[in-house]
mmCIF file of C-alpha atoms in Angstrom:
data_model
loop_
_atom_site.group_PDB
_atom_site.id
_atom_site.type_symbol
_atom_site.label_atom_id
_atom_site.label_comp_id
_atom_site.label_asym_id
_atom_site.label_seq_id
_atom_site.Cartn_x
_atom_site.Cartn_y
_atom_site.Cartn_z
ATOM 1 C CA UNK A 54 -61.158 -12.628 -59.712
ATOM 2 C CA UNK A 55 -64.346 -14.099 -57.818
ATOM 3 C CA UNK A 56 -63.786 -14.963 -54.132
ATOM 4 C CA UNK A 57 -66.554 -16.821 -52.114
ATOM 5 C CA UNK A 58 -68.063 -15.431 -49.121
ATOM 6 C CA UNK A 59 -65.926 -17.726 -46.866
ATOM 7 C CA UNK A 60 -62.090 -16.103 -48.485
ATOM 8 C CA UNK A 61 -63.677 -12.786 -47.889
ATOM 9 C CA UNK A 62 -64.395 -13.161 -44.474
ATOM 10 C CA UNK A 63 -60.929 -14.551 -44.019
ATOM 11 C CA UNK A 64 -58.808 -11.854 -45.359
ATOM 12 C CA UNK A 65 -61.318 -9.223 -43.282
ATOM 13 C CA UNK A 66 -60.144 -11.379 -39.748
ATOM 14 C CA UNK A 67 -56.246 -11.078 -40.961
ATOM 15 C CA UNK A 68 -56.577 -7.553 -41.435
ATOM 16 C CA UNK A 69 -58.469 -6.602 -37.777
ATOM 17 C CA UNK A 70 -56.063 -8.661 -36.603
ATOM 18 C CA UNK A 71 -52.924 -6.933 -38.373
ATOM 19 C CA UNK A 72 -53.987 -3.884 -37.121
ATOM 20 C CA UNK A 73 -55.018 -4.639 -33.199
ATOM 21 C CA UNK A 74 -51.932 -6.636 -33.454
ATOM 22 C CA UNK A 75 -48.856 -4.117 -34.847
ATOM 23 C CA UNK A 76 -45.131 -5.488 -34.611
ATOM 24 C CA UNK A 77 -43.410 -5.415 -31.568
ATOM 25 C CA UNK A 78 -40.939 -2.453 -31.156
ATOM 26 C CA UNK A 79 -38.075 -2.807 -28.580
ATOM 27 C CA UNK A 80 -38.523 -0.549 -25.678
ATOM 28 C CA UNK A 81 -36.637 2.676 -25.284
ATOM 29 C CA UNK A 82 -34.237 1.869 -22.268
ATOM 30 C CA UNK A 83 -33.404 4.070 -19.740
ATOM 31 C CA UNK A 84 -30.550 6.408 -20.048
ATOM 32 C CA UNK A 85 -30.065 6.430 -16.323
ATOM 33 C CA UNK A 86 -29.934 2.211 -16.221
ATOM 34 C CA UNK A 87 -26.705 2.615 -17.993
ATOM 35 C CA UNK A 88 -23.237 2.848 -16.587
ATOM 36 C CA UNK A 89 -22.216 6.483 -16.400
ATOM 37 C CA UNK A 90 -18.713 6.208 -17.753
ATOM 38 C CA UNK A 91 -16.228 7.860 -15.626
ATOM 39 C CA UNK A 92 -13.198 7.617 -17.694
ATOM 40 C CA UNK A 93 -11.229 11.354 -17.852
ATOM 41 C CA UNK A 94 -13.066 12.731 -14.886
ATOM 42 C CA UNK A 95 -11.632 13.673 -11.264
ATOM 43 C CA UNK A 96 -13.479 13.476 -8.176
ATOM 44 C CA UNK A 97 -12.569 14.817 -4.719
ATOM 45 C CA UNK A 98 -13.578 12.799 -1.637
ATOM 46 C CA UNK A 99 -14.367 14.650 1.805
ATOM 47 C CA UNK A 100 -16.430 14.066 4.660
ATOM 48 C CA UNK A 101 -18.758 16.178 3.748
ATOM 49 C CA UNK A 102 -20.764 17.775 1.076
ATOM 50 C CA UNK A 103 -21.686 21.176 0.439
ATOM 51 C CA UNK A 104 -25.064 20.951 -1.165
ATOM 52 C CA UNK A 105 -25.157 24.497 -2.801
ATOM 53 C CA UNK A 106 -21.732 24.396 -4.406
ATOM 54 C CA UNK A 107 -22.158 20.355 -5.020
ATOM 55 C CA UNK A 108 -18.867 20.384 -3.866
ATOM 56 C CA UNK A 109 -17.379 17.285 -1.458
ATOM 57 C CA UNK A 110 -15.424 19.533 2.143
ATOM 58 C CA UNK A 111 -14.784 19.208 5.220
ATOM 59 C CA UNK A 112 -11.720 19.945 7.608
ATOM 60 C CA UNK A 113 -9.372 17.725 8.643
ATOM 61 C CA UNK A 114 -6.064 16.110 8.448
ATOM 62 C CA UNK A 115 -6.248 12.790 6.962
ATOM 63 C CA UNK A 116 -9.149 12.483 5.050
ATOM 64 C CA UNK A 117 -9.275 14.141 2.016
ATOM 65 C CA UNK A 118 -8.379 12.474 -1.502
ATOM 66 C CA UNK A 119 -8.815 12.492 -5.445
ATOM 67 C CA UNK A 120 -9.397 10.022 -7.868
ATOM 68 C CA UNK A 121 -8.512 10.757 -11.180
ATOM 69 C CA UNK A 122 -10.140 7.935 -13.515
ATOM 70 C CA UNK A 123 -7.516 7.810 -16.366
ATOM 71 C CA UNK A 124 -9.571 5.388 -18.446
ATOM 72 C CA UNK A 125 -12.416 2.839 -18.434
ATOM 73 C CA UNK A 126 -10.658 0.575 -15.729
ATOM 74 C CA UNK A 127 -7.624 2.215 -14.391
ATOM 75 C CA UNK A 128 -6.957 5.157 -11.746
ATOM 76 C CA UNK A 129 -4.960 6.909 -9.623
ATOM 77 C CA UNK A 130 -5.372 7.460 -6.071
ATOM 78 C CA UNK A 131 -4.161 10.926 -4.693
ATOM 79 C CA UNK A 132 -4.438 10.822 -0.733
ATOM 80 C CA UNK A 133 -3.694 14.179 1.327
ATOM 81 C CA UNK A 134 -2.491 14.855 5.158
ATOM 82 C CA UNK A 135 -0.731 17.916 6.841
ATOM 83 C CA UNK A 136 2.382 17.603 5.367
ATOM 84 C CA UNK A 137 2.632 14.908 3.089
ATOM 85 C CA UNK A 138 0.878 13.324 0.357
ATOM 86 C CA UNK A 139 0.505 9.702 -1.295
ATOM 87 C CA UNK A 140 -0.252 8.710 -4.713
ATOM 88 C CA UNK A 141 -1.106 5.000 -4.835
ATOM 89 C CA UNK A 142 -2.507 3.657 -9.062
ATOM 90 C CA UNK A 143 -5.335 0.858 -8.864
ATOM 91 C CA UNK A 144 -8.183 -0.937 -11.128
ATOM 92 C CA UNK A 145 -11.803 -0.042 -11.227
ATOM 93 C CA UNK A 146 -14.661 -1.556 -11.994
ATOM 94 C CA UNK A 147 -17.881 0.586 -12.342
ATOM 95 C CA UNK A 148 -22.286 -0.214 -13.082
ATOM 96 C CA UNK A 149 -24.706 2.405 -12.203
ATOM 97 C CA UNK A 150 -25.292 1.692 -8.557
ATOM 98 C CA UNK A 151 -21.877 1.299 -7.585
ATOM 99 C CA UNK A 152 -17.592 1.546 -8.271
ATOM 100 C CA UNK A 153 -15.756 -1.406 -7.227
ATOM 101 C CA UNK A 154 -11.538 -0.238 -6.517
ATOM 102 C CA UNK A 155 -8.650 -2.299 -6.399
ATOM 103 C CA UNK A 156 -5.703 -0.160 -5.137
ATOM 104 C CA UNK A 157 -1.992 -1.235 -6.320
ATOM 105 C CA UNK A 158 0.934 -2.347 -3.687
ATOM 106 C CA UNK A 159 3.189 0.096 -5.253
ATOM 107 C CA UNK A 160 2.539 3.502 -3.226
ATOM 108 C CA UNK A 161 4.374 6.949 -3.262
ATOM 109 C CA UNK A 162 4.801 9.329 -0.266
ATOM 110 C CA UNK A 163 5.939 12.787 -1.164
ATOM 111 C CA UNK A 164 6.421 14.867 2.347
ATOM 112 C CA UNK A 165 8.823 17.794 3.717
ATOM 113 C CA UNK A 166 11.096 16.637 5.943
ATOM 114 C CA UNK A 167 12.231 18.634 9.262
ATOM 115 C CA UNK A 168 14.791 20.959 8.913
ATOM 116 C CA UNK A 169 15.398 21.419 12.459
ATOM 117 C CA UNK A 170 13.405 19.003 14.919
ATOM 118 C CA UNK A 171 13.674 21.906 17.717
ATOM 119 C CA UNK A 172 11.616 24.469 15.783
ATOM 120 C CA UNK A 173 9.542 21.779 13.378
ATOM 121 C CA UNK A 174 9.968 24.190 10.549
ATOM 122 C CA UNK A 175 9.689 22.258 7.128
ATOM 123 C CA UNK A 176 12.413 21.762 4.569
ATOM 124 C CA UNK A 177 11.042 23.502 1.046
ATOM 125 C CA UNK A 178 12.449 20.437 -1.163
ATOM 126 C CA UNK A 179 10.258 17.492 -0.968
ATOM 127 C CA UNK A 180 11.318 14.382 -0.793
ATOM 128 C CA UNK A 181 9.806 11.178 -2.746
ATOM 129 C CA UNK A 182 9.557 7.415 -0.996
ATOM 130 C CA UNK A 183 8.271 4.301 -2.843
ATOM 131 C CA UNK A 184 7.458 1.447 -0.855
ATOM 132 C CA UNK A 185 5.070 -1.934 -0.801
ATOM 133 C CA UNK A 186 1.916 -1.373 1.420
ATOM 134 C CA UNK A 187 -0.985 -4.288 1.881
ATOM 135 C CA UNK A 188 -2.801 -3.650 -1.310
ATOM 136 C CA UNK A 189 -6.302 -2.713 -0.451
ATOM 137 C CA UNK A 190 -10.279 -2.928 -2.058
ATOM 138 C CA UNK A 191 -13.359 -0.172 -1.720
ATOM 139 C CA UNK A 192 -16.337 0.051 -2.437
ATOM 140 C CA UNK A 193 -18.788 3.075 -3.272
ATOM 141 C CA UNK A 194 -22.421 3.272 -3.542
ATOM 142 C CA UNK A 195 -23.635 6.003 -6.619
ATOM 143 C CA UNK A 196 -26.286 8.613 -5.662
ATOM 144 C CA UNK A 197 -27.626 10.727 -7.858
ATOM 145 C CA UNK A 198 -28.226 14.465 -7.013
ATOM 146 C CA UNK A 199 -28.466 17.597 -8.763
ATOM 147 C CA UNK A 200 -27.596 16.183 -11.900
ATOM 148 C CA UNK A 201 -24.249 15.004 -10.705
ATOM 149 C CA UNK A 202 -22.708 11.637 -9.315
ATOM 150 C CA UNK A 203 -21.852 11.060 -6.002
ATOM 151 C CA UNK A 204 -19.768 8.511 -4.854
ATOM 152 C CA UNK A 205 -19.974 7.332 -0.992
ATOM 153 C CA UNK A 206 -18.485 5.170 1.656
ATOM 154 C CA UNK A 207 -17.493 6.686 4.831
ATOM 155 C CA UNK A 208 -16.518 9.900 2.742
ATOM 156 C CA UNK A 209 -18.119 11.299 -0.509
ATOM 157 C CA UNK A 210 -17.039 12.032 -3.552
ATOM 158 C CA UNK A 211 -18.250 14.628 -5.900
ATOM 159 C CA UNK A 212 -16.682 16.001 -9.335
ATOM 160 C CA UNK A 213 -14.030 18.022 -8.519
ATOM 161 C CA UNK A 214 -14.153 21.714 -9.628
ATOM 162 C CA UNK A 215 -10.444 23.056 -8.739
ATOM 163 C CA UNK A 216 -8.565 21.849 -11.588
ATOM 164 C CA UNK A 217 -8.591 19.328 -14.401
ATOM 165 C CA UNK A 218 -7.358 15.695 -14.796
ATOM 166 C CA UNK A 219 -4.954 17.244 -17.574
ATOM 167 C CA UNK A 220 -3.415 19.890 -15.430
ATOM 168 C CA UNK A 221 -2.462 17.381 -12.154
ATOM 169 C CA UNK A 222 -1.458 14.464 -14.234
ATOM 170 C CA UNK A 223 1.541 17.053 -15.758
ATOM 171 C CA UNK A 224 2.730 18.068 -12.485
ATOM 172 C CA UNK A 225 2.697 14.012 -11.025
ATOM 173 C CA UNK A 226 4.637 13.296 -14.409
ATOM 174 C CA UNK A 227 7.059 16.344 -14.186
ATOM 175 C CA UNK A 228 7.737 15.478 -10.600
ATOM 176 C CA UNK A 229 8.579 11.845 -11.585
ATOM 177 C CA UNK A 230 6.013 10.588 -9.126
ATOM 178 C CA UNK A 231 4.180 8.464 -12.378
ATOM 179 C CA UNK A 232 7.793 6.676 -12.880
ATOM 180 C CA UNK A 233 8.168 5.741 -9.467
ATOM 181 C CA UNK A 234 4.604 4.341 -9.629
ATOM 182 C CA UNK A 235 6.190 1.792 -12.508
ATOM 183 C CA UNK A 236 9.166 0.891 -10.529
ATOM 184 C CA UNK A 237 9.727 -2.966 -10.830
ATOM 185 C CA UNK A 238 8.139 -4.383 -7.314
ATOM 186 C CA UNK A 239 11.077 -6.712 -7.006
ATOM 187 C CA UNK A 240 13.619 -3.718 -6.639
ATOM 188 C CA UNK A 241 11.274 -1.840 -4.013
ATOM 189 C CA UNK A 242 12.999 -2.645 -0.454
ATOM 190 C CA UNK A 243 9.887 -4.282 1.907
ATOM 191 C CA UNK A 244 11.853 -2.034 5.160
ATOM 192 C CA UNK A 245 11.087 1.158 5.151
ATOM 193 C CA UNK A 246 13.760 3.651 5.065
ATOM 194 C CA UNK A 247 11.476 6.978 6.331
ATOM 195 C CA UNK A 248 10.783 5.154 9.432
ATOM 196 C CA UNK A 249 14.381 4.877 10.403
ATOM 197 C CA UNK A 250 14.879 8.471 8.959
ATOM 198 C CA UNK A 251 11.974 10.221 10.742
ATOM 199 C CA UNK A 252 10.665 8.245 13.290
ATOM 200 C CA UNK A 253 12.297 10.464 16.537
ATOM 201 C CA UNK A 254 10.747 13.282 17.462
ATOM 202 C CA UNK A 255 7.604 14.486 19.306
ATOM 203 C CA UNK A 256 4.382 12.978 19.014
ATOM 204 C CA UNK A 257 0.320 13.350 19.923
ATOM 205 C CA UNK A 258 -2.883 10.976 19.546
ATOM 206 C CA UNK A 259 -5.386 12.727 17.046
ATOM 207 C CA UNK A 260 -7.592 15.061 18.466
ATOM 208 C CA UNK A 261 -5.327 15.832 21.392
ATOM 209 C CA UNK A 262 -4.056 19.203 22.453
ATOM 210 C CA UNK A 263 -0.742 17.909 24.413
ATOM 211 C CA UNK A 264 2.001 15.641 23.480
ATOM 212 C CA UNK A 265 1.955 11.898 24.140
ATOM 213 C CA UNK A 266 5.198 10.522 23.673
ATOM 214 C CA UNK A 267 8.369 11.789 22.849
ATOM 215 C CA UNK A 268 10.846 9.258 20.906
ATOM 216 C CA UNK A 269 14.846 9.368 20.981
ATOM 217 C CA UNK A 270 17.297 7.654 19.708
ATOM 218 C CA UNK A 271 16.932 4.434 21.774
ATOM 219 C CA UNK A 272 14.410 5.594 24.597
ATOM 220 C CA UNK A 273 11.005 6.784 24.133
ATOM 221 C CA UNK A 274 9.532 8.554 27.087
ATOM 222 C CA UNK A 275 5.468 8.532 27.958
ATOM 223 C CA UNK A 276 4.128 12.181 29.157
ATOM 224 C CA UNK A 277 1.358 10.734 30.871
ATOM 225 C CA UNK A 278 3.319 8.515 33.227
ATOM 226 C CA UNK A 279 6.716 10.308 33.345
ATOM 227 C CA UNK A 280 7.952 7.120 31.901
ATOM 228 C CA UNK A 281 11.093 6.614 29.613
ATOM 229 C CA UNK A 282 11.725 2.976 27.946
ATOM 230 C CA UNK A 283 14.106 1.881 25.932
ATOM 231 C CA UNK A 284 13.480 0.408 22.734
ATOM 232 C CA UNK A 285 14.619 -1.192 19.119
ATOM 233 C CA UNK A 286 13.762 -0.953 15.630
ATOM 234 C CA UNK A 287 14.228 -3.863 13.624
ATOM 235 C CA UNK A 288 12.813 -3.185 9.625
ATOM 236 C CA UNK A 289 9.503 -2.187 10.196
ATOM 237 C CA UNK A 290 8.975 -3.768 14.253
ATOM 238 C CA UNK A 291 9.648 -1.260 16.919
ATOM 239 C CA UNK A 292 10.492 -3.795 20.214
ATOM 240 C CA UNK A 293 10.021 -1.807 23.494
ATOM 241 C CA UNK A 294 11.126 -3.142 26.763
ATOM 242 C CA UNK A 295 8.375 -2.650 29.903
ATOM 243 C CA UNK A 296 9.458 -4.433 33.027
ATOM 244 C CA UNK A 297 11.748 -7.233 31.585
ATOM 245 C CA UNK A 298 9.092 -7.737 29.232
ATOM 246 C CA UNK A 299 9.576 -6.829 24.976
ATOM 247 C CA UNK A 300 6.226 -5.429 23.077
ATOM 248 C CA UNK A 301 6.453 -5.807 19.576
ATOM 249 C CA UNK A 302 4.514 -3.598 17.305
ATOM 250 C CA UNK A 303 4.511 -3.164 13.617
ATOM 251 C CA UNK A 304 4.921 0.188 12.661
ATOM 252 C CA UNK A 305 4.540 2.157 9.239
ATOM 253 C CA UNK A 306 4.733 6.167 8.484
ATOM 254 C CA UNK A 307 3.043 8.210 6.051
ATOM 255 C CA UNK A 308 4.928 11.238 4.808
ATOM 256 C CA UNK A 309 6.604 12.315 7.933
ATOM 257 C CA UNK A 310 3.937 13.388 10.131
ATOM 258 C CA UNK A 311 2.021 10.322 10.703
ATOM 259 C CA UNK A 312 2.738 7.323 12.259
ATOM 260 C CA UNK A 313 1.004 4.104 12.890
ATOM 261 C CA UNK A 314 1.321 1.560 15.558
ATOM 262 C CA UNK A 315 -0.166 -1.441 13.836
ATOM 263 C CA UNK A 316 -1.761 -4.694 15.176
ATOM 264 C CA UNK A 317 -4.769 -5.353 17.091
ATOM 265 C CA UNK A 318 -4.832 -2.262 18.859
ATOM 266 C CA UNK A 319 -3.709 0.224 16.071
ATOM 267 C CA UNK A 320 -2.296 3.205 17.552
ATOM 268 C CA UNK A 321 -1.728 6.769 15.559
ATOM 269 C CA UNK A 322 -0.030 9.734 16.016
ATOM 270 C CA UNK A 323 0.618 13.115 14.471
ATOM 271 C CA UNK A 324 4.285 14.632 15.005
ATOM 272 C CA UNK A 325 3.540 17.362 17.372
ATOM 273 C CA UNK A 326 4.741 20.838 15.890
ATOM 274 C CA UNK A 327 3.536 22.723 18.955
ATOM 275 C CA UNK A 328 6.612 21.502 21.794
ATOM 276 C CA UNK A 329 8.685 24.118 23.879
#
């Protein structure tokens, strides 16, 4: 086959050309732009981290938690004070700068009631309470470090070495706690019994050495002004009387040690173990 000067010099341009010019190949992507998937694994949240044993701690009475992330969207919320703890199940949504939570209405208190209100010792049988609370949203930012994930708000959360997600989800189910997460919202009473059932007794503001109140069965007398009122509980509204006048406040317990004044000026308070 003959080919004139002008084909040759053609094919010579396609082939330079081919070869400064190879086909496009996708880019590699980034391992670390991908959602790390957090389905099966169980963090622990604390105020602090412990940078040697990667390890979230911190003392203190109200502000440690887990998270065990049973699958690609759902969880359950374990939340821990002296005395008494709360198990509340919730949605996720997760990228890899940040997990988006959506805890459930439904939430469980397990606590120890008082055996004797004189001596605060602690009954050894736990008792279970299932109520409706405001359903409630976080948000955490991811960091890595160390290799691991961290998970921040006001607390952090780092992979939690103590046990497995296995091993705690037997003992909520053999305690019946997981049931009582499924109970039908319509048969959950909106009152809450515990507050009727534990809501005398002696109480102090947090970080406080000395009682602040003391409340009876229809009085509740102030330490710092030698003051005793009378009062009324009504559901979930404690009414107090102060110079012909009635306060209302909304109040809520958790477990049997903590209780909440609610509205603007939210008030809490510890049951106070250490009265003569």
């Amino acid at each position: 086959m003959k080919f004139t000067l002008s084909t040759v010099l053609i094919l010579i341009f396609i082939s330079i050309n081919s070869c400064s010019n190879p086909p496009s190949i996708p880019p590699k992507r980034d391992s670390l732009s991908s959602p790390i998937s957090l389905a099966g694994k169980l963090y622990f949240f604390a105020p602090e981290l412990d940078s040697t044993k990667l390890e979230a701690t911190g003392a203190c009475d109200c502000c440690s938690s887990n998270m065990l992330f049973l699958d690609d969207s759902s969880f359950l919320y374990i939340s821990y004070c002296e005395g008494s703890t709360s198990y509340t199940r919730g949605k996720y949504t997760s990228d890899h700068q940040k997990l988006t939570v959506a805890l459930d209405s439904i939430t469980v208190d397990k606590y120890y009631p008082e055996e004797n209100d004189s001596t605060g010792t602690l009954s050894i049988n736990p008792v279970y309470h299932t109520s409706i609370q405001q359903p409630d949203n976080q948000t955490f930012k991811k960091q890595e470090y160390k290799g691991i994930t961290l998970l921040i708000n006001h607390v952090v959360g780092a992979p939690d070495k103590g046990t497995s997600i296995g091993e705690m989800m037997k003992i909520i189910h053999d305690e019946g706690v997981w049931d009582r997460l499924n109970t039908n919202p319509a048969s959950i009473p909106r009152n809450s019994p515990n507050i009727e059932a534990f809501l005398q007794g002696t109480w102090t503001k947090p970080d406080d050495t000395t009682a602040s109140l003391k409340i009876m069965e229809d009085t509740i007398l102030y330490f710092d002004h030698s003051q005793k009122l009378p009062y009324r509980l009504n559901h979930d509204s404690l009414k107090i009387t102060s110079n012909h006048n009635e306060l209302v406040y909304p109040v809520k317990m958790r477990g049997n040690d903590t209780l909440i004044f609610d509205g603007p000026e939210k008030q809490t308070y510890y049951r106070y173990y250490n009265n003569k």
